[in-house]
């Protein structure tokens, strides 16, 4: 028995030592790979966070730049300059993170060049705005260069972020493989297996908790960004409404100045010419002829003044009402353009600002018809309902694809904003070869 037990012990001890060594090896290898995977996941999270911060700071810089260009208020440059400093810091951080990875470093280099070009474009427009070069900064603002750079930055950021996500997934896969290796050790040594299984449960729970925290953090970031977008959209809409009201006030002031001052001067000059003409009649035919020509010129100037004043601020709107003003507008446009204009207008009850909104909508629609529609006939209709009114302008021109209208179509955008600011809704219906219909619904309470 002892002789049998000794060999069995001699075998069992080496087997026990081998099993213990195998378990230690498995555990050490699993720990090392899990640590490397955790470091990779942490690095990927840092990379994605830095990319998100870079995009946020680019958005802050662009918002500050556009706010300064539109208003000229130097306070908008404070977030703009702060964002520029943060962008440089983010680029340095990302460069350090991507240095060990050749492909991602090349992709980051392309994104850095687009960021530099976008910053150069914003800096150029800001400098031209400071220097008072209105045409130049407006031209830069309306080009698609900045938009192209921004889209390229977003695309390349998305690819880099996708690479970070892939690295995180690889790290998680590595952790799962390490756990699987630990489970193999569990089958070899029962006690070590139970311990490894317990550690696996703890680690899985930690991963799930980390995933939930990350999801909650991402949801908070999305909610915060959505709130910011809504607030900035509301601020821009309020600013556009204010600028529109200021424009109408300035046009009204200019119309009054032209009517009172210039009208009085032209009328006085016409009366003086009439007196001179009556005194020189029969004695100086050539002078009388010149005075007659001067009288005709003054009459043309008075007519031009009257037309400019009516375009700036239609006096018929306050004196005759909306229906009569629209009829006059349609008749004058018909005389100038040669189109056939028909009207179907009902008396409506609207305040002064809402009447001006309807008038400007019809005026802009007729202007677009004269410029682009190549129409032969147009129709203006105004209908009254219990709590709202509808206004519609349609033509039989060549039409267009509504979906192809870009952001540069300021006429339609201005009409839409004006109607929505009055609490209404604008609808544009058109197709190639089928004409265009622009209709709006406005509440009577506005």
XYZ file of C-alpha atoms in Angstrom:
446
model
C 0.000 0.000 0.000
C 2.753 2.381 0.937
C 4.662 1.477 -2.212
C 1.480 2.174 -4.227
C 0.732 5.310 -2.326
C 4.193 6.751 -2.835
C 3.987 6.647 -6.651
C 0.449 7.963 -6.500
C 1.604 10.790 -4.251
C 4.596 11.329 -6.479
C 2.223 11.694 -9.412
C -0.423 13.630 -7.535
C 1.961 16.236 -6.204
C 3.419 17.089 -9.602
C -0.077 17.079 -11.027
C -1.245 19.393 -8.225
C 1.746 21.640 -8.729
C 1.182 21.566 -12.494
C -2.511 22.348 -12.024
C -1.669 25.194 -9.636
C 0.966 26.512 -12.027
C -1.481 26.213 -14.928
C -4.130 28.075 -12.942
C -1.639 30.789 -11.986
C -0.567 31.085 -15.611
C -4.149 31.331 -16.802
C -5.000 33.887 -14.169
C -1.896 35.984 -14.864
C -2.457 35.866 -18.621
C -6.123 36.737 -18.174
C -5.277 39.611 -15.834
C -2.655 41.009 -18.203
C -4.941 40.879 -21.242
C -7.878 42.314 -19.292
C -5.678 45.173 -18.077
C -4.543 45.891 -21.629
C -8.152 45.736 -22.856
C -9.303 48.070 -20.069
C -6.525 50.515 -20.963
C -7.557 50.282 -24.628
C -11.196 50.954 -23.702
C -10.180 53.918 -21.550
C -8.042 55.320 -24.369
C -10.948 54.866 -26.825
C -13.291 56.671 -24.441
C -10.801 59.529 -24.116
C -10.522 59.692 -27.901
C -14.275 59.798 -28.449
C -14.688 62.378 -25.694
C -11.997 64.565 -27.250
C -13.652 64.243 -30.693
C -17.043 65.229 -29.233
C -15.450 68.221 -27.488
C -13.746 69.251 -30.724
C -17.070 69.187 -32.611
C -18.756 71.117 -29.776
C -16.049 73.782 -29.784
C -16.240 74.050 -33.595
C -19.993 74.596 -33.215
C -19.389 77.237 -30.511
C -16.817 79.000 -32.706
C -19.127 78.964 -35.741
C -22.063 80.214 -33.662
C -19.985 83.070 -32.215
C -18.641 83.947 -35.660
C -22.076 84.039 -37.285
C -23.519 85.981 -34.375
C -20.787 88.587 -34.759
C -21.178 88.757 -38.544
C -24.959 89.204 -38.313
C -25.006 91.721 -35.439
C -21.554 93.272 -35.308
C -21.672 92.838 -31.501
C -18.155 92.176 -30.171
C -19.560 90.132 -27.305
C -20.054 87.250 -29.741
C -16.257 87.140 -30.157
C -15.754 86.055 -26.531
C -17.158 82.509 -27.031
C -15.553 82.489 -30.484
C -12.044 83.203 -29.101
C -12.549 80.817 -26.175
C -13.593 78.061 -28.583
C -10.463 78.658 -30.712
C -8.214 78.120 -27.681
C -10.105 74.954 -26.734
C -9.886 73.665 -30.321
C -6.067 73.916 -30.265
C -5.985 72.035 -26.959
C -8.326 69.324 -28.324
C -6.189 68.909 -31.444
C -3.045 68.460 -29.317
C -4.809 65.862 -27.162
C -6.063 63.924 -30.185
C -2.648 64.078 -31.854
C -1.080 62.452 -28.780
C -3.791 59.780 -28.712
C -3.436 58.938 -32.431
C 0.396 59.043 -32.599
C 0.813 55.252 -32.023
C -1.668 54.447 -34.823
C -0.456 55.277 -38.319
C -3.780 55.018 -40.221
C -5.769 56.972 -37.661
C -2.986 59.545 -37.444
C -3.215 60.084 -41.216
C -7.003 60.433 -40.976
C -6.550 62.864 -38.084
C -4.078 64.850 -40.197
C -6.733 65.306 -42.901
C -9.269 66.383 -40.302
C -6.753 68.839 -38.801
C -6.260 70.418 -42.232
C -10.021 70.825 -42.657
C -10.229 72.311 -39.159
C -7.435 74.749 -40.020
C -9.175 75.740 -43.269
C -12.485 76.187 -41.471
C -10.820 78.318 -38.786
C -9.038 80.331 -41.490
C -12.365 80.910 -43.272
C -14.031 82.053 -40.035
C -11.039 84.258 -39.141
C -11.108 85.839 -42.612
C -14.812 86.682 -42.392
C -14.396 88.083 -38.849
C -11.435 90.251 -39.905
C -13.336 91.557 -42.937
C -16.322 92.298 -40.683
C -14.060 94.237 -38.311
C -12.581 96.154 -41.249
C -16.066 97.036 -42.502
C -15.702 95.139 -45.760
C -19.410 94.256 -45.983
C -19.461 92.771 -49.481
C -16.451 90.579 -48.846
C -17.590 88.978 -45.569
C -21.119 88.521 -46.894
C -19.699 86.786 -49.969
C -17.571 84.507 -47.768
C -20.607 83.790 -45.585
C -22.776 82.785 -48.552
C -20.214 80.427 -50.116
C -20.292 76.692 -49.442
C -16.588 76.505 -48.523
C -17.168 76.643 -44.767
C -20.032 74.159 -45.059
C -17.866 71.732 -47.054
C -15.077 71.929 -44.482
C -17.545 71.435 -41.639
C -19.117 68.428 -43.346
C -15.662 66.969 -43.971
C -14.774 67.506 -40.294
C -17.971 65.730 -39.231
C -17.372 62.817 -41.619
C -13.762 62.338 -40.554
C -14.707 62.749 -36.873
C -17.361 60.085 -37.360
C -14.793 57.732 -38.905
C -12.301 58.368 -36.087
C -15.043 57.892 -33.496
C -16.078 54.679 -35.250
C -12.470 53.505 -34.988
C -12.526 54.265 -31.252
C -15.774 52.342 -30.896
C -14.194 49.450 -32.778
C -11.239 49.581 -30.409
C -13.617 49.502 -27.460
C -15.404 46.499 -28.953
C -12.054 44.779 -29.484
C -11.189 45.488 -25.861
C -14.495 44.077 -24.731
C -13.920 41.012 -26.940
C -10.491 40.634 -25.376
C -12.037 40.782 -21.924
C -14.576 38.163 -22.912
C -11.792 35.905 -24.240
C -9.920 36.360 -20.995
C -13.010 35.367 -19.083
C -13.382 32.305 -21.295
C -9.796 31.366 -20.537
C -10.565 31.702 -16.868
C -13.513 29.381 -17.262
C -11.154 26.778 -18.734
C -9.133 27.098 -15.550
C -12.342 26.631 -13.584
C -12.834 23.221 -15.244
C -9.252 22.240 -14.279
C -9.339 23.318 -10.660
C -12.812 23.379 -9.061
C -12.009 25.862 -6.330
C -10.190 28.160 -8.697
C -13.109 27.747 -11.120
C -15.630 28.821 -8.508
C -13.494 31.794 -7.613
C -13.003 32.700 -11.257
C -16.737 32.338 -11.894
C -17.459 34.647 -8.980
C -14.946 37.162 -10.305
C -16.549 36.821 -13.723
C -19.943 37.701 -12.279
C -18.509 40.713 -10.514
C -16.687 41.878 -13.600
C -19.757 41.355 -15.810
C -21.865 43.337 -13.384
C -19.273 46.117 -13.435
C -19.297 46.142 -17.244
C -23.082 46.306 -17.338
C -23.102 49.110 -14.775
C -20.435 50.922 -16.769
C -22.497 50.475 -19.932
C -25.600 51.847 -18.219
C -23.659 54.810 -16.878
C -22.254 55.467 -20.328
C -25.721 55.270 -21.904
C -27.093 57.624 -19.285
C -24.176 59.993 -19.855
C -24.711 59.916 -23.627
C -28.442 60.524 -23.142
C -27.691 63.509 -20.909
C -25.294 64.871 -23.512
C -27.885 64.424 -26.276
C -30.570 66.109 -24.175
C -28.223 68.974 -23.358
C -27.282 69.439 -27.005
C -30.953 69.349 -28.040
C -31.763 72.038 -25.470
C -28.889 74.143 -26.747
C -30.018 73.734 -30.347
C -33.585 74.714 -29.450
C -32.416 77.727 -27.473
C -30.094 78.916 -30.224
C -32.747 78.350 -32.867
C -35.216 80.375 -30.818
C -32.634 83.135 -30.324
C -31.858 83.270 -34.041
C -35.559 83.345 -34.897
C -36.108 86.163 -32.413
C -33.140 88.042 -33.860
C -34.440 87.584 -37.416
C -37.880 88.874 -36.368
C -36.284 91.862 -34.688
C -34.187 92.650 -37.755
C -37.278 92.310 -39.940
C -39.216 94.735 -37.717
C -36.287 97.153 -37.690
C -36.157 96.956 -41.483
C -39.868 97.774 -41.769
C -39.478 100.671 -39.323
C -36.544 102.050 -41.303
C -38.469 101.694 -44.547
C -41.421 103.528 -43.004
C -39.152 106.289 -41.728
C -37.454 106.617 -45.113
C -40.832 106.690 -46.855
C -42.018 109.516 -44.599
C -38.805 111.464 -45.191
C -39.101 111.064 -48.953
C -42.779 111.998 -48.895
C -42.421 115.020 -46.601
C -39.014 116.447 -47.496
C -38.287 115.377 -51.060
C -41.942 115.694 -52.065
C -42.092 119.234 -50.736
C -38.876 120.179 -52.553
C -40.030 118.746 -55.880
C -43.459 120.388 -55.575
C -41.904 123.751 -54.708
C -39.552 123.458 -57.652
C -42.472 122.630 -59.940
C -44.400 125.684 -58.720
C -41.363 127.928 -59.269
C -40.956 126.599 -62.802
C -44.660 127.209 -63.467
C -44.304 130.855 -62.323
C -41.237 131.391 -64.531
C -42.991 129.794 -67.458
C -46.052 132.065 -67.102
C -43.840 135.179 -66.919
C -41.707 134.216 -69.926
C -44.607 133.099 -72.114
C -44.518 134.864 -75.462
C -41.174 136.598 -74.880
C -38.649 133.758 -74.749
C -39.944 130.680 -76.605
C -36.702 128.743 -76.162
C -36.714 129.314 -72.396
C -40.386 128.330 -72.226
C -39.553 125.120 -74.074
C -36.739 124.392 -71.621
C -39.059 125.086 -68.683
C -41.669 122.766 -70.181
C -39.025 120.040 -70.386
C -38.004 120.801 -66.788
C -41.663 120.543 -65.706
C -41.929 117.124 -67.340
C -38.710 116.071 -65.628
C -40.046 117.222 -62.239
C -43.291 115.346 -62.878
C -41.264 112.209 -63.613
C -39.276 112.758 -60.417
C -42.480 113.187 -58.397
C -43.898 110.002 -59.936
C -40.658 108.143 -59.207
C -40.709 109.443 -55.635
C -44.311 108.312 -55.229
C -43.482 104.830 -56.581
C -40.461 104.470 -54.296
C -42.495 105.578 -51.273
C -45.224 103.080 -52.108
C -42.676 100.281 -52.438
C -41.110 101.198 -49.111
C -44.359 101.600 -47.187
C -47.675 101.359 -49.063
C -49.801 104.295 -47.971
C -52.867 102.628 -49.468
C -52.602 99.963 -46.737
C -53.376 102.479 -43.978
C -55.715 104.684 -46.017
C -57.695 102.230 -48.150
C -57.271 98.866 -46.393
C -55.754 95.517 -47.329
C -58.180 94.532 -50.119
C -57.802 97.812 -52.014
C -54.015 97.732 -51.538
C -53.783 94.234 -52.996
C -55.931 95.247 -55.951
C -53.683 98.237 -56.603
C -50.573 96.051 -56.226
C -51.932 93.493 -58.704
C -52.993 96.163 -61.210
C -49.614 97.935 -61.111
C -47.747 94.647 -61.460
C -49.977 93.721 -64.401
C -49.134 97.023 -66.116
C -45.389 96.589 -65.552
C -45.049 92.902 -66.399
C -47.729 92.364 -69.017
C -49.123 89.344 -67.112
C -52.849 88.854 -66.613
C -53.610 89.242 -62.904
C -56.975 88.131 -61.502
C -58.073 88.725 -57.911
C -60.562 87.061 -55.596
C -60.417 89.147 -52.421
C -62.738 89.106 -49.436
C -62.730 91.766 -46.671
C -60.789 90.500 -43.652
C -60.250 91.642 -40.084
C -56.527 91.879 -39.358
C -54.232 94.128 -37.357
C -51.736 96.446 -38.986
C -48.742 94.118 -38.654
C -50.694 91.149 -40.000
C -51.974 93.228 -42.946
C -48.383 94.214 -43.738
C -47.379 90.529 -43.553
C -50.044 89.602 -46.118
C -49.096 92.539 -48.346
C -45.372 91.667 -48.281
C -46.167 88.011 -48.961
C -48.165 88.891 -52.087
C -45.578 91.485 -53.151
C -42.657 89.035 -52.844
C -44.642 86.308 -54.609
C -45.406 88.600 -57.558
C -41.746 89.643 -57.696
C -40.665 85.987 -57.895
C -43.246 85.344 -60.623
C -41.882 88.225 -62.667
C -38.275 87.056 -62.238
C -38.439 83.295 -62.559
C -41.855 81.852 -63.388
C -42.152 82.780 -67.104
C -45.902 82.780 -66.514
C -48.724 84.289 -68.531
C -51.309 84.502 -65.801
C -51.398 84.798 -62.000
C -54.183 84.850 -59.429
C -54.373 86.490 -55.982
C -57.006 85.271 -53.532
C -57.854 86.320 -49.967
C -60.570 84.546 -47.972
C -62.051 85.188 -44.549
C -62.996 82.475 -42.013
C -64.139 82.490 -38.390
C -60.764 82.491 -36.653
C -58.269 82.726 -39.507
C -57.724 84.022 -43.027
C -56.069 82.456 -46.064
C -54.059 84.176 -48.765
C -52.871 82.488 -51.946
C -50.840 83.483 -55.007
C -50.588 81.032 -57.893
C -49.311 81.179 -61.473
C -49.206 78.997 -64.575
C -45.437 79.289 -65.045
C -42.721 76.693 -65.436
C -42.652 75.722 -61.741
C -39.756 74.086 -59.897
C -38.880 71.190 -57.607
C -39.659 72.278 -54.060
C -37.184 69.805 -52.603
C -34.331 71.287 -54.654
C -34.671 74.755 -53.105
C -31.490 75.344 -51.131
C -30.629 77.468 -48.122
C -29.679 80.361 -50.409
C -33.308 80.920 -51.453
C -33.789 83.877 -49.147
C -37.074 84.981 -50.736
C -39.009 81.877 -49.716
C -37.175 81.692 -46.384
C -38.048 85.322 -45.641
C -41.715 84.776 -46.499
C -41.851 81.650 -44.345
C -40.245 83.392 -41.385
C -42.521 86.433 -41.708
C -45.654 84.243 -41.782
C -44.510 82.028 -38.908
C -43.587 85.094 -36.833
C -47.215 86.214 -37.269
C -48.391 82.828 -35.949
C -49.272 81.420 -39.365
C -48.167 78.631 -41.686
C -46.771 78.922 -45.220
C -47.149 76.205 -47.865
C -45.297 76.129 -51.196
C -46.646 73.753 -53.859
C -44.941 73.453 -57.234
C -43.795 71.016 -59.899
C -41.905 71.452 -63.145
C -44.290 72.580 -65.875
C -47.276 72.877 -63.507
C -46.876 76.352 -62.048
C -46.457 77.407 -58.439
C -48.878 78.049 -55.598
C -47.891 79.906 -52.421
C -50.540 79.870 -49.701
C -50.557 81.025 -46.094
C -52.932 80.678 -43.171
C -52.894 83.456 -40.564
C -54.878 83.725 -37.324
C -57.022 86.801 -36.765
C -55.743 87.268 -33.247
C -52.325 88.378 -34.421
